[in-house]
């Protein structure tokens, strides 16, 4: 359960819960379960239930940590707290109803309709067969 707390913390905040410049200090922090939850002003805003879950997994005394079934219950309540958006009804039309077999209208005057395309090339190829002049 401890390792799950470390993994959840790392995935959520993008850093390890325990870090220090010296190994002795690092081990001391781990043994004391001395870590900090980043403040809400951080780029990640975790729900209170998620923070509670991490705090209950990163407890020094294994007897006071959450058990697997308690973690499952906590995760279920976290997932249930998110609003699930139902699928939109089938009758919503996103693409306009236009028959696919219709040809675009021909230009009849100087004005161009929205279905017509002006077919000008993006680049102009030189008349000399596309060869570039030599740099001699």
Short mmCIF file of C-alpha atoms in Angstrom, two decimals:
data_model
loop_
_atom_site.label_atom_id
_atom_site.label_comp_id
_atom_site.label_asym_id
_atom_site.label_seq_id
_atom_site.Cartn_x
_atom_site.Cartn_y
_atom_site.Cartn_z
CA UNK A 1 0.00 0.00 0.00
CA UNK A 2 2.97 2.31 0.70
CA UNK A 3 4.25 1.83 -2.86
CA UNK A 4 0.78 2.58 -4.24
CA UNK A 5 0.80 5.87 -2.33
CA UNK A 6 4.21 6.76 -3.77
CA UNK A 7 3.08 5.89 -7.30
CA UNK A 8 -0.18 7.88 -6.99
CA UNK A 9 1.67 10.89 -5.59
CA UNK A 10 4.27 10.72 -8.37
CA UNK A 11 1.67 10.36 -11.12
CA UNK A 12 -0.46 13.19 -9.78
CA UNK A 13 2.22 15.76 -8.92
CA UNK A 14 5.01 14.75 -11.31
CA UNK A 15 7.61 14.44 -8.55
CA UNK A 16 8.51 11.98 -5.82
CA UNK A 17 7.00 12.54 -2.38
CA UNK A 18 10.41 12.14 -0.75
CA UNK A 19 13.46 13.93 -2.09
CA UNK A 20 16.64 15.37 -0.63
CA UNK A 21 20.16 16.10 -1.80
CA UNK A 22 21.84 13.56 0.50
CA UNK A 23 20.95 9.89 0.81
CA UNK A 24 21.02 10.05 4.61
CA UNK A 25 18.47 12.90 4.64
CA UNK A 26 16.36 11.13 2.00
CA UNK A 27 16.21 7.92 4.04
CA UNK A 28 15.41 9.95 7.14
CA UNK A 29 12.48 11.63 5.35
CA UNK A 30 11.18 8.28 4.09
CA UNK A 31 11.43 6.63 7.52
CA UNK A 32 9.60 9.55 9.13
CA UNK A 33 7.02 9.70 6.29
CA UNK A 34 7.96 13.37 5.95
CA UNK A 35 6.46 14.67 2.70
CA UNK A 36 4.40 17.65 1.61
CA UNK A 37 1.28 17.80 -0.53
CA UNK A 38 1.78 20.70 -2.98
CA UNK A 39 -0.61 23.62 -2.35
CA UNK A 40 -3.72 24.12 -4.49
CA UNK A 41 -2.00 26.98 -6.32
CA UNK A 42 0.12 24.32 -8.01
CA UNK A 43 -0.64 23.39 -11.62
CA UNK A 44 -2.40 20.24 -10.35
CA UNK A 45 -5.53 20.55 -8.27
CA UNK A 46 -6.35 17.25 -6.59
CA UNK A 47 -9.69 16.55 -5.01
CA UNK A 48 -9.88 16.30 -1.23
CA UNK A 49 -10.68 12.58 -1.57
CA UNK A 50 -7.56 12.02 -3.67
CA UNK A 51 -5.33 13.87 -1.20
CA UNK A 52 -6.94 11.89 1.65
CA UNK A 53 -6.20 8.62 -0.18
CA UNK A 54 -2.53 9.50 -0.66
CA UNK A 55 -2.22 10.65 2.96
CA UNK A 56 -3.76 7.39 4.19
CA UNK A 57 -1.38 5.33 2.05
CA UNK A 58 1.80 7.20 3.03
CA UNK A 59 1.41 6.52 6.75
CA UNK A 60 4.53 5.43 8.65
CA UNK A 61 2.83 2.71 10.70
CA UNK A 62 1.55 -0.07 8.38
CA UNK A 63 -1.22 -0.87 10.89
CA UNK A 64 -2.75 2.55 10.24
CA UNK A 65 -2.53 2.45 6.43
CA UNK A 66 -5.54 1.72 4.29
CA UNK A 67 -6.12 -1.91 3.39
CA UNK A 68 -6.75 -3.05 -0.18
CA UNK A 69 -10.55 -3.13 0.20
CA UNK A 70 -10.50 0.34 1.79
CA UNK A 71 -8.41 1.66 -1.12
CA UNK A 72 -10.93 0.16 -3.54
CA UNK A 73 -13.81 1.86 -1.68
CA UNK A 74 -11.96 5.18 -1.66
CA UNK A 75 -11.14 4.92 -5.37
CA UNK A 76 -14.77 4.07 -6.13
CA UNK A 77 -15.95 7.20 -4.32
CA UNK A 78 -13.35 9.33 -6.15
CA UNK A 79 -14.44 7.99 -9.53
CA UNK A 80 -18.14 8.38 -8.65
CA UNK A 81 -17.58 12.03 -7.76
CA UNK A 82 -16.83 12.89 -11.39
CA UNK A 83 -19.79 13.87 -13.51
CA UNK A 84 -20.37 11.46 -16.33
CA UNK A 85 -21.66 13.17 -19.45
CA UNK A 86 -24.21 10.95 -21.18
CA UNK A 87 -23.89 10.21 -24.86
CA UNK A 88 -25.63 12.80 -27.01
CA UNK A 89 -28.92 11.75 -28.58
CA UNK A 90 -28.66 10.07 -31.96
CA UNK A 91 -30.70 12.73 -33.75
CA UNK A 92 -28.05 15.45 -33.43
CA UNK A 93 -26.81 16.35 -36.91
CA UNK A 94 -23.27 17.66 -37.12
CA UNK A 95 -22.64 17.29 -40.86
CA UNK A 96 -25.07 19.16 -43.14
CA UNK A 97 -27.43 17.10 -45.29
CA UNK A 98 -25.94 17.57 -48.76
CA UNK A 99 -26.20 14.87 -51.40
CA UNK A 100 -22.76 13.53 -52.22
CA UNK A 101 -23.51 13.03 -55.93
CA UNK A 102 -24.03 16.75 -56.67
CA UNK A 103 -21.35 18.52 -58.70
CA UNK A 104 -20.19 22.01 -57.67
CA UNK A 105 -21.94 24.82 -59.55
CA UNK A 106 -20.08 26.36 -62.46
CA UNK A 107 -19.11 30.02 -62.32
CA UNK A 108 -21.65 32.07 -64.21
CA UNK A 109 -20.33 35.54 -63.44
CA UNK A 110 -17.50 37.26 -61.59
CA UNK A 111 -18.93 36.39 -58.17
CA UNK A 112 -17.83 33.15 -56.60
CA UNK A 113 -20.27 31.09 -54.50
CA UNK A 114 -19.21 29.22 -51.38
CA UNK A 115 -19.25 25.86 -53.21
CA UNK A 116 -16.89 27.01 -55.95
CA UNK A 117 -13.13 26.78 -55.66
CA UNK A 118 -10.68 29.15 -57.31
CA UNK A 119 -8.16 26.82 -58.91
CA UNK A 120 -4.91 28.78 -58.97
CA UNK A 121 -1.57 27.04 -58.39
CA UNK A 122 0.25 27.68 -55.12
CA UNK A 123 3.55 28.11 -56.97
CA UNK A 124 4.49 28.98 -60.53
CA UNK A 125 6.93 26.65 -62.27
CA UNK A 126 9.41 28.38 -64.63
CA UNK A 127 9.00 27.80 -68.36
CA UNK A 128 12.57 26.40 -68.70
CA UNK A 129 11.42 22.89 -67.79
CA UNK A 130 11.75 23.32 -64.06
CA UNK A 131 15.54 23.42 -64.14
CA UNK A 132 17.22 25.94 -61.90
CA UNK A 133 19.97 28.09 -63.39
CA UNK A 134 23.48 27.03 -62.50
CA UNK A 135 25.50 29.22 -60.15
CA UNK A 136 28.52 29.50 -62.50
#
